[in-house]
PDB file of C-alpha atoms and ligand atoms in Angstrom:
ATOM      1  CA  UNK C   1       0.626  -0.173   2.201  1.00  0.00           C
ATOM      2  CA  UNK C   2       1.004  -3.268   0.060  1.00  0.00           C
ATOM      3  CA  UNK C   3       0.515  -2.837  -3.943  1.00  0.00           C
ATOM      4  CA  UNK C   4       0.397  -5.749  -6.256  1.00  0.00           C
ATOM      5  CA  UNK C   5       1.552  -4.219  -9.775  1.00  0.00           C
ATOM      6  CA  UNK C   6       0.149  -6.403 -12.996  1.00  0.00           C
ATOM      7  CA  UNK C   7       2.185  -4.610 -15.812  1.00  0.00           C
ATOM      8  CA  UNK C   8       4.097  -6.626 -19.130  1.00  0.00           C
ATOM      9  CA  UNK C   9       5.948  -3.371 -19.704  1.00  0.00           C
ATOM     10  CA  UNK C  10       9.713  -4.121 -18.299  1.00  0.00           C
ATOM     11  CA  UNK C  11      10.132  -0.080 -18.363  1.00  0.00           C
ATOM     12  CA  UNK C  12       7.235   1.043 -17.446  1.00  0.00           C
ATOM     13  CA  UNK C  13       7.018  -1.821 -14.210  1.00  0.00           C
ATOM     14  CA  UNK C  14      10.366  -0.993 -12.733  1.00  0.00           C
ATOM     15  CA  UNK C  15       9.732   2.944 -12.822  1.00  0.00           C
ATOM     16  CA  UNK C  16       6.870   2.004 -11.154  1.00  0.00           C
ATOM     17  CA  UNK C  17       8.024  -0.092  -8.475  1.00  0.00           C
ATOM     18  CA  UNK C  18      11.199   2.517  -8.002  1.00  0.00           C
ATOM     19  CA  UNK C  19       8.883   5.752  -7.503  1.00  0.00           C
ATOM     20  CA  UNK C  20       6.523   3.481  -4.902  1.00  0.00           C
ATOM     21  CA  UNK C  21       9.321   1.903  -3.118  1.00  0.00           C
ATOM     22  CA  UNK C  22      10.786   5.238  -2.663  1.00  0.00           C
ATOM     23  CA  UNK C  23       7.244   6.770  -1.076  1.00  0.00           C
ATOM     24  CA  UNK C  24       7.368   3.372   1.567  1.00  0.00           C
ATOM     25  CA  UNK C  25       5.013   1.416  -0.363  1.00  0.00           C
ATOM     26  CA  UNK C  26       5.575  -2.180  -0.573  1.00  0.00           C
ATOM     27  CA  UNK C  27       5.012  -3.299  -4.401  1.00  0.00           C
ATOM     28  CA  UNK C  28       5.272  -7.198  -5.485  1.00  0.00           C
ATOM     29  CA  UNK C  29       5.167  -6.667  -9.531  1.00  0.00           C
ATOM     30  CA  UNK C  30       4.314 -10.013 -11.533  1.00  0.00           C
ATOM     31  CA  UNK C  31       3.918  -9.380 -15.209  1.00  0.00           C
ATOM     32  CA  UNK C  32       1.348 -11.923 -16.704  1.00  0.00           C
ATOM     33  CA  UNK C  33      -2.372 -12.112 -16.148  1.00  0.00           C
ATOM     34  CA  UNK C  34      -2.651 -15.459 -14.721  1.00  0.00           C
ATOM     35  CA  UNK C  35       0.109 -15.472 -12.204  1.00  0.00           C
ATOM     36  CA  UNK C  36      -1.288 -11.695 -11.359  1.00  0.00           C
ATOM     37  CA  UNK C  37      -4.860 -12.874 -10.784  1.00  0.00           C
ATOM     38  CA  UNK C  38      -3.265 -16.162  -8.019  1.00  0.00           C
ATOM     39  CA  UNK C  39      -1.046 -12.996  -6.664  1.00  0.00           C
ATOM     40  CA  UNK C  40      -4.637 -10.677  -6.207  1.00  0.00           C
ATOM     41  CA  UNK C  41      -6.676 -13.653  -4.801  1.00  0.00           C
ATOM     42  CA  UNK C  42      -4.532 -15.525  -2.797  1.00  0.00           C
ATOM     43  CA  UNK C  43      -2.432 -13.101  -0.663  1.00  0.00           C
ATOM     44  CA  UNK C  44      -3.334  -9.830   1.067  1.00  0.00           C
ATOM     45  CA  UNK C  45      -3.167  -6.308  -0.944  1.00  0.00           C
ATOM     46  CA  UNK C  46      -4.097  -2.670  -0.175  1.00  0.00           C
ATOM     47  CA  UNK C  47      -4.362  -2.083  -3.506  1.00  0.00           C
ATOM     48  CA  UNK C  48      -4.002  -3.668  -7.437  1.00  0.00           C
ATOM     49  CA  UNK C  49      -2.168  -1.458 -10.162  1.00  0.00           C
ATOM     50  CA  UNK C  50      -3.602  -3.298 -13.427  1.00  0.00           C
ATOM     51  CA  UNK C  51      -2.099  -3.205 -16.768  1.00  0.00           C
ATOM     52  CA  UNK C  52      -5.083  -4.493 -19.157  1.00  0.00           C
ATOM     53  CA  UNK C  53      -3.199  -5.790 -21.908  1.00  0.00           C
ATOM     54  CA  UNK C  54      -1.300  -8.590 -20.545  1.00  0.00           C
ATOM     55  CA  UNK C  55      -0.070 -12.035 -21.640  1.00  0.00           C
ATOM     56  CA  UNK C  56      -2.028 -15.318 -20.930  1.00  0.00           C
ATOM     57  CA  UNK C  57      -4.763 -13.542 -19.235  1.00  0.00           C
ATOM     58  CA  UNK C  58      -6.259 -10.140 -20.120  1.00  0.00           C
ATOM     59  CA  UNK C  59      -6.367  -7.167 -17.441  1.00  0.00           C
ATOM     60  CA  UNK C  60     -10.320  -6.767 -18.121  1.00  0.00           C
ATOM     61  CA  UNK C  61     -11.158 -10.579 -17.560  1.00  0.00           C
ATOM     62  CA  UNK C  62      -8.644 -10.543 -14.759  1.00  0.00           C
ATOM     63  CA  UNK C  63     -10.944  -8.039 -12.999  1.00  0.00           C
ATOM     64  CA  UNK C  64     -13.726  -9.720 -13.661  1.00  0.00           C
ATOM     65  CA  UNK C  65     -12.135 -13.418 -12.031  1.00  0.00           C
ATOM     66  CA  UNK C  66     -11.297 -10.955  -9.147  1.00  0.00           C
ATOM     67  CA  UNK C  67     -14.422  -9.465  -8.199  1.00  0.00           C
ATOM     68  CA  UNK C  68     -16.371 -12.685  -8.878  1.00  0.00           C
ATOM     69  CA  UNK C  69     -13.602 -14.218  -6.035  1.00  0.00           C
ATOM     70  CA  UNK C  70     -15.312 -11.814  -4.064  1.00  0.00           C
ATOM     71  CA  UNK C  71     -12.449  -9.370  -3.224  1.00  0.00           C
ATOM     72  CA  UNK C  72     -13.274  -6.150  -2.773  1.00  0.00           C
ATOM     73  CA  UNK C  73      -9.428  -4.952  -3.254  1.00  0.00           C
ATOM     74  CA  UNK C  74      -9.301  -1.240  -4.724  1.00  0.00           C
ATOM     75  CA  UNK C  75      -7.923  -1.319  -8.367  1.00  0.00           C
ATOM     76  CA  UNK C  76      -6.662   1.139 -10.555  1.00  0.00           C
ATOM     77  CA  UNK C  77      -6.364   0.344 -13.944  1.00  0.00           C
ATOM     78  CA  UNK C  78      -3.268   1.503 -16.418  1.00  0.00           C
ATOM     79  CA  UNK C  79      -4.155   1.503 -20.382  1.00  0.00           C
ATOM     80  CA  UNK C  80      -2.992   2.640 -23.382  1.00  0.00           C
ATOM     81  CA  UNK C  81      -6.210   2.370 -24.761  1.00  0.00           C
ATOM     82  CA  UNK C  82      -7.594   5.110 -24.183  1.00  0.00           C
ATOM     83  CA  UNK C  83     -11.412   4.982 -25.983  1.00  0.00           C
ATOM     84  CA  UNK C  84     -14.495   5.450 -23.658  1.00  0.00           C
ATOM     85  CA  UNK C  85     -15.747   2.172 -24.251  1.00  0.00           C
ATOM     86  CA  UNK C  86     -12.729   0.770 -22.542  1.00  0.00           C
ATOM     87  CA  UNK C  87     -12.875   2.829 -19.475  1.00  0.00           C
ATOM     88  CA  UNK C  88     -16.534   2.150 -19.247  1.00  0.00           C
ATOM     89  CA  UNK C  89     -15.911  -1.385 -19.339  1.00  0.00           C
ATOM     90  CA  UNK C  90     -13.030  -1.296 -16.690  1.00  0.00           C
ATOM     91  CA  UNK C  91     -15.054   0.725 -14.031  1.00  0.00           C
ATOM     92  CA  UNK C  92     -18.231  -1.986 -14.917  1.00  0.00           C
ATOM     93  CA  UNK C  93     -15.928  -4.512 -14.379  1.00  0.00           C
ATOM     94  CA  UNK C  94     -15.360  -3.072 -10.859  1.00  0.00           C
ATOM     95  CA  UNK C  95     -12.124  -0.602 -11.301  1.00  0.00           C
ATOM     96  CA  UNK C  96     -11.999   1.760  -8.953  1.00  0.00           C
ATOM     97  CA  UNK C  97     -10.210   4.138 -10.961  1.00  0.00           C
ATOM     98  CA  UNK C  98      -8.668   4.520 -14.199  1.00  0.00           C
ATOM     99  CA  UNK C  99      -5.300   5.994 -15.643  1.00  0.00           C
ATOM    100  CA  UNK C 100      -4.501   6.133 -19.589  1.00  0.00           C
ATOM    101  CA  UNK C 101      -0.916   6.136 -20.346  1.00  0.00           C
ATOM    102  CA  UNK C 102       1.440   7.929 -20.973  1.00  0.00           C
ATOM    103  CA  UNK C 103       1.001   9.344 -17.482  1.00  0.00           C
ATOM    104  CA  UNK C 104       3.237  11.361 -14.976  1.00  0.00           C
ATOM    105  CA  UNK C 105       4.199   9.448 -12.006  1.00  0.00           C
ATOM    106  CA  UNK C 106       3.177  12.145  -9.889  1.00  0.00           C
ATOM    107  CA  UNK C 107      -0.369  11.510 -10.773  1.00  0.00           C
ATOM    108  CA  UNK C 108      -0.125   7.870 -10.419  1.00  0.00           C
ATOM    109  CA  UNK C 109       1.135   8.381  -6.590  1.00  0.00           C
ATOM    110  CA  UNK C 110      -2.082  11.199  -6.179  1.00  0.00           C
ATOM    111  CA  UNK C 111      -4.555   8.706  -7.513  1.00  0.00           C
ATOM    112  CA  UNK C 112      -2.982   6.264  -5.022  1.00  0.00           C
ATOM    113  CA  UNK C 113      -3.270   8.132  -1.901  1.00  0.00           C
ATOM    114  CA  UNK C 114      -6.847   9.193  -2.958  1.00  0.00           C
ATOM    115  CA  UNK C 115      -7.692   5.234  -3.445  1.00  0.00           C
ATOM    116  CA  UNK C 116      -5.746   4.647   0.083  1.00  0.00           C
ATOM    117  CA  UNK C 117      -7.588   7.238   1.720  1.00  0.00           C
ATOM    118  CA  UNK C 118     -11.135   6.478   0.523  1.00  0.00           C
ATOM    119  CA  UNK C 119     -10.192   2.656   1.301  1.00  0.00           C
ATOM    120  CA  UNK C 120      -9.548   3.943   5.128  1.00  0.00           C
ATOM    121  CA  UNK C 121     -12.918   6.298   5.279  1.00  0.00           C
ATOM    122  CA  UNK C 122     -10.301   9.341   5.555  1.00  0.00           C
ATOM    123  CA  UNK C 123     -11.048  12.370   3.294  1.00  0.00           C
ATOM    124  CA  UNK C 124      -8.067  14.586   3.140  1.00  0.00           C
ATOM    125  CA  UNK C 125      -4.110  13.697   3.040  1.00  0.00           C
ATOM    126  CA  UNK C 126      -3.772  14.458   6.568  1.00  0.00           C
ATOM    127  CA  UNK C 127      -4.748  12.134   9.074  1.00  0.00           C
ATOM    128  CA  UNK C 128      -4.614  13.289  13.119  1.00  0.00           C
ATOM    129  CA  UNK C 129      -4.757  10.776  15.773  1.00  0.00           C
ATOM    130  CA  UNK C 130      -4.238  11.904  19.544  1.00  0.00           C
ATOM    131  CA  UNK C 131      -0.725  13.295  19.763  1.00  0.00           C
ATOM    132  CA  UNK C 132       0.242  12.188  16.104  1.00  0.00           C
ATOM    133  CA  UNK C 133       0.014  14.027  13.153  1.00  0.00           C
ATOM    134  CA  UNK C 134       0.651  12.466   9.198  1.00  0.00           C
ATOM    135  CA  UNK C 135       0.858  14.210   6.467  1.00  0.00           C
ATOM    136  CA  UNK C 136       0.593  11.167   3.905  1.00  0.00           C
ATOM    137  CA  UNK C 137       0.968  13.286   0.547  1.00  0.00           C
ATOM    138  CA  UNK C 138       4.604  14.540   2.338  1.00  0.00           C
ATOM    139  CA  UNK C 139       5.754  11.736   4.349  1.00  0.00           C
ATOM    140  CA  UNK C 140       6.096  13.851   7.481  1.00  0.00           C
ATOM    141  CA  UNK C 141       5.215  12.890  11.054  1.00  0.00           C
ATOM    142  CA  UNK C 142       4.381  15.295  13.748  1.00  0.00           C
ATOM    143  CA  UNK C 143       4.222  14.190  17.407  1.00  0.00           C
ATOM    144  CA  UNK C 144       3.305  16.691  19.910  1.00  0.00           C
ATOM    145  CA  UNK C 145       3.714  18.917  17.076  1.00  0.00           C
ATOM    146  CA  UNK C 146       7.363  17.878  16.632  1.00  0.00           C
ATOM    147  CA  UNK C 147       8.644  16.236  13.281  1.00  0.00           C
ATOM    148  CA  UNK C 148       9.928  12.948  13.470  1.00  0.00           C
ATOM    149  CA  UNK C 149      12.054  11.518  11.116  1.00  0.00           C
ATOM    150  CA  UNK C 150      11.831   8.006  10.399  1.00  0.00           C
ATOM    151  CA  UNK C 151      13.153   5.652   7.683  1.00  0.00           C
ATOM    152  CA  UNK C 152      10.614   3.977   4.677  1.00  0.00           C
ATOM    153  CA  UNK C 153       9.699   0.870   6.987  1.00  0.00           C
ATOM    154  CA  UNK C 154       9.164   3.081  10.588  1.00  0.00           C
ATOM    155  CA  UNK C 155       6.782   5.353   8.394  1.00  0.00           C
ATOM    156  CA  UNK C 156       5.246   2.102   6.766  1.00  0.00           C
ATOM    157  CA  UNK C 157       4.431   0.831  10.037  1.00  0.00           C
ATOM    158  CA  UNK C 158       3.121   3.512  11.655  1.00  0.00           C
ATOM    159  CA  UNK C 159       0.825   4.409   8.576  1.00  0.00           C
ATOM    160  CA  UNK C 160      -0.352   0.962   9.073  1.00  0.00           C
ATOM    161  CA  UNK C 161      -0.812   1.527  12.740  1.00  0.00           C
ATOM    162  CA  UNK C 162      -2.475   4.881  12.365  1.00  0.00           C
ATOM    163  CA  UNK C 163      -5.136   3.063   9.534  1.00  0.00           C
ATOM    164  CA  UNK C 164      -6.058   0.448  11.817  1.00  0.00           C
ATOM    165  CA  UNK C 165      -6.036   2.110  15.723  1.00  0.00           C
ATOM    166  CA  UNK C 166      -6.991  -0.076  18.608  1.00  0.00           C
ATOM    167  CA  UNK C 167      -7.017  -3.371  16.548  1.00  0.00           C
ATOM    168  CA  UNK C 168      -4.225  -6.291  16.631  1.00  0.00           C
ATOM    169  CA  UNK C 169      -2.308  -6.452  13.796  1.00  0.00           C
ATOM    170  CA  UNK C 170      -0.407  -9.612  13.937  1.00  0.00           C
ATOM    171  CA  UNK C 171       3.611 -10.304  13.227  1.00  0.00           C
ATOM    172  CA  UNK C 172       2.919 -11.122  10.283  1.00  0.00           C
ATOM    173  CA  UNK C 173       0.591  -9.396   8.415  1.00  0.00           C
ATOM    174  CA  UNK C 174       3.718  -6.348   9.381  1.00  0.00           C
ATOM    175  CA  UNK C 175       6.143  -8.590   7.698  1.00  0.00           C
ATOM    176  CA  UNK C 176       4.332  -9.283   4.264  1.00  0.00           C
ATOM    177  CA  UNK C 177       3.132  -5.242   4.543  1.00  0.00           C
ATOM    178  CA  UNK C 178       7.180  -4.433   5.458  1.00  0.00           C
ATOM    179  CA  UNK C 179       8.853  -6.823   3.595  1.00  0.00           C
ATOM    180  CA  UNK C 180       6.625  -8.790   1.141  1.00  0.00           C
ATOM    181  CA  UNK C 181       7.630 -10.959  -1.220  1.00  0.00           C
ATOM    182  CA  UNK C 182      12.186 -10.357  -0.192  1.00  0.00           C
ATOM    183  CA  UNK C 183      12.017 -13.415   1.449  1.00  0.00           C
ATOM    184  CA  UNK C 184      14.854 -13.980   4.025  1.00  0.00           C
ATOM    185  CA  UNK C 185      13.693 -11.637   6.628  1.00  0.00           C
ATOM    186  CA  UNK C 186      15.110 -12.071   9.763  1.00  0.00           C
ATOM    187  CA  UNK C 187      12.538 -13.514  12.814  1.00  0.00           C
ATOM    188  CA  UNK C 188      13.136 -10.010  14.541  1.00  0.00           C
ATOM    189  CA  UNK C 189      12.731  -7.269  12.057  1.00  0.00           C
ATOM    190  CA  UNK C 190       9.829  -5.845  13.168  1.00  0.00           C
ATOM    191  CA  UNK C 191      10.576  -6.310  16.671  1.00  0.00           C
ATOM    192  CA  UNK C 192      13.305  -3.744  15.889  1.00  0.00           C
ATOM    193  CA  UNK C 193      11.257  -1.278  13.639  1.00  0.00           C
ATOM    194  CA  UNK C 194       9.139  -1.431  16.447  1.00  0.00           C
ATOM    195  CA  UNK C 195      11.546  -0.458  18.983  1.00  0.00           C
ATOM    196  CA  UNK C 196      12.324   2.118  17.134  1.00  0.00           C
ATOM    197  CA  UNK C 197       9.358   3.319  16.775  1.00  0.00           C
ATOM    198  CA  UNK C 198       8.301   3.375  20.287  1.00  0.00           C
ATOM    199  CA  UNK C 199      11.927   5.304  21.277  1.00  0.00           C
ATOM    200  CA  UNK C 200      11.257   7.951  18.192  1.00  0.00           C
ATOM    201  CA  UNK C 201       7.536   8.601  19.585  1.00  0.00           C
ATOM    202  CA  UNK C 202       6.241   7.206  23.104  1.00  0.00           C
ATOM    203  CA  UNK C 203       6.350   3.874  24.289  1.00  0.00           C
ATOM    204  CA  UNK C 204       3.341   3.496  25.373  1.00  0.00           C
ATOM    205  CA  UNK C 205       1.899   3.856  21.888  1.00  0.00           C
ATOM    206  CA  UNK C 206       2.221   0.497  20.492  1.00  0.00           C
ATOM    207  CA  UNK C 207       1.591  -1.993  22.949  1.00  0.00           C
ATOM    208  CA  UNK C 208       2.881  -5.666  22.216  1.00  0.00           C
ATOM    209  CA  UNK C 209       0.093  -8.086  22.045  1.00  0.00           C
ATOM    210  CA  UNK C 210       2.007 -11.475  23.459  1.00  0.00           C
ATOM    211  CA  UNK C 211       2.533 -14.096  21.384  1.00  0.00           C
ATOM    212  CA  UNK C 212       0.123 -12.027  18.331  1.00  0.00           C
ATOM    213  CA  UNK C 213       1.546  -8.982  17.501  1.00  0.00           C
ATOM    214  CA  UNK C 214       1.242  -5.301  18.068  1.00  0.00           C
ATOM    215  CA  UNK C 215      -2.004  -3.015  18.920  1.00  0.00           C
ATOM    216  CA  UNK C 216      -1.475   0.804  18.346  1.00  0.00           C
ATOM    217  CA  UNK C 217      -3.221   2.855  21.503  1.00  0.00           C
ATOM    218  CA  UNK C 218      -4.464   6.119  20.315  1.00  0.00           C
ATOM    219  CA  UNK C 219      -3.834   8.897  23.146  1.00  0.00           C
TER     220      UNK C 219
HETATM  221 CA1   CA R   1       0.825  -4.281 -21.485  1.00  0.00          CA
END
């Protein structure tokens, strides 16, 4: 999963994109309104973590340039300011949820999966798909009723995989989910993750689409 964060607050932003990074989400954090709104418009998100006071373009009328771009990304919205009119406004404006700091990050990573679930049509943390298992609230993979370990980017990938079964995901739409904004990412890095993947599970899972990218087979 891909997250753009919108947040001013240096603190705040980097505990952010710590807990997220650590739970194999991708985050690219920008921290003014304008270059956040370019960010949620022009490139490819699973979902938007808004701050709504921002500099040089408000969170509210940021959402509102967003939806009226026609995207349809999910976005949770962070605010200190906390009054009813405010969250009524941010949910008209077309938030999908709502979160009034201070918060605990736990929450913030609940209210994400629930977002990322209802975003894929699933309705509970677990999500079973012919021999695989996920638990997406624990990070743990089951195949054939085995645990697998895999690293942040193998369980990235597959979650991706497992979102989207039977349909071609290409190179790189993997790479901006895997690796995002890092730049410098070398031509075969998700050839390998791949690999991996296939050696950790079956290899007949994920079948290479040539010269396209990679289609997971669910049996
Ligand atoms: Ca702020």
């Amino acid at each position: 999963m891909r997250i753009l964060l919108i947040e001013d607050d240096e603190l705040l932003g980097s505990g952010i994109c710590k807990a997220l990074t650590r739970e194999a989400y991708t985050v690219e954090w920008v921290k003014d309104g304008q270059e956040g709104l370019s960010a949620a418009t022009h490139e490819t998100f699973d979902l938007v973590i808004l701050d709504l006071g921002l500099p040089t373009l408000d969170g509210l009328s940021l959402l509102i340039n967003l939806r009226e771009s026609k995207s349809s990304v999910p976005v949770l919205i962070l605010t200190a300011r906390d009054t009813l009119q405010e969250k009524v406004a941010g949910l008209d404006a077309g938030a999908d949820d709502y979160l009034v700091k201070p918060f605990e990050l736990v929450e913030l990573k609940a209210r994400i999966r629930a977002l990322c679930r209802r975003a894929c049509g699933q309705n509970n943390s677990v999500v079973e798909l012919g021999r695989l298992k996920l638990d997406t609230s624990a990070m743990t993979v089951w195949f054939d009723d085995q645990v697998i370990e895999l690293n942040r980017r193998e369980y990235a990938l597959l979650l991706e995989f497992v979102n989207h079964p039977g349909r071609i995901l290409t190179r790189s739409h993997l790479e901006d989910l895997i690796y995002g904004w890092e730049g410098d990412v070398s031509s075969n890095a998700i050839e390998v993750h791949i690999h991996h993947l296939r050696k950790k599970l079956d290899s007949s899972l994920i079948a290479t689409v040539r010269g396209i990218g990679y289609r997971f087979n669910e049996n």
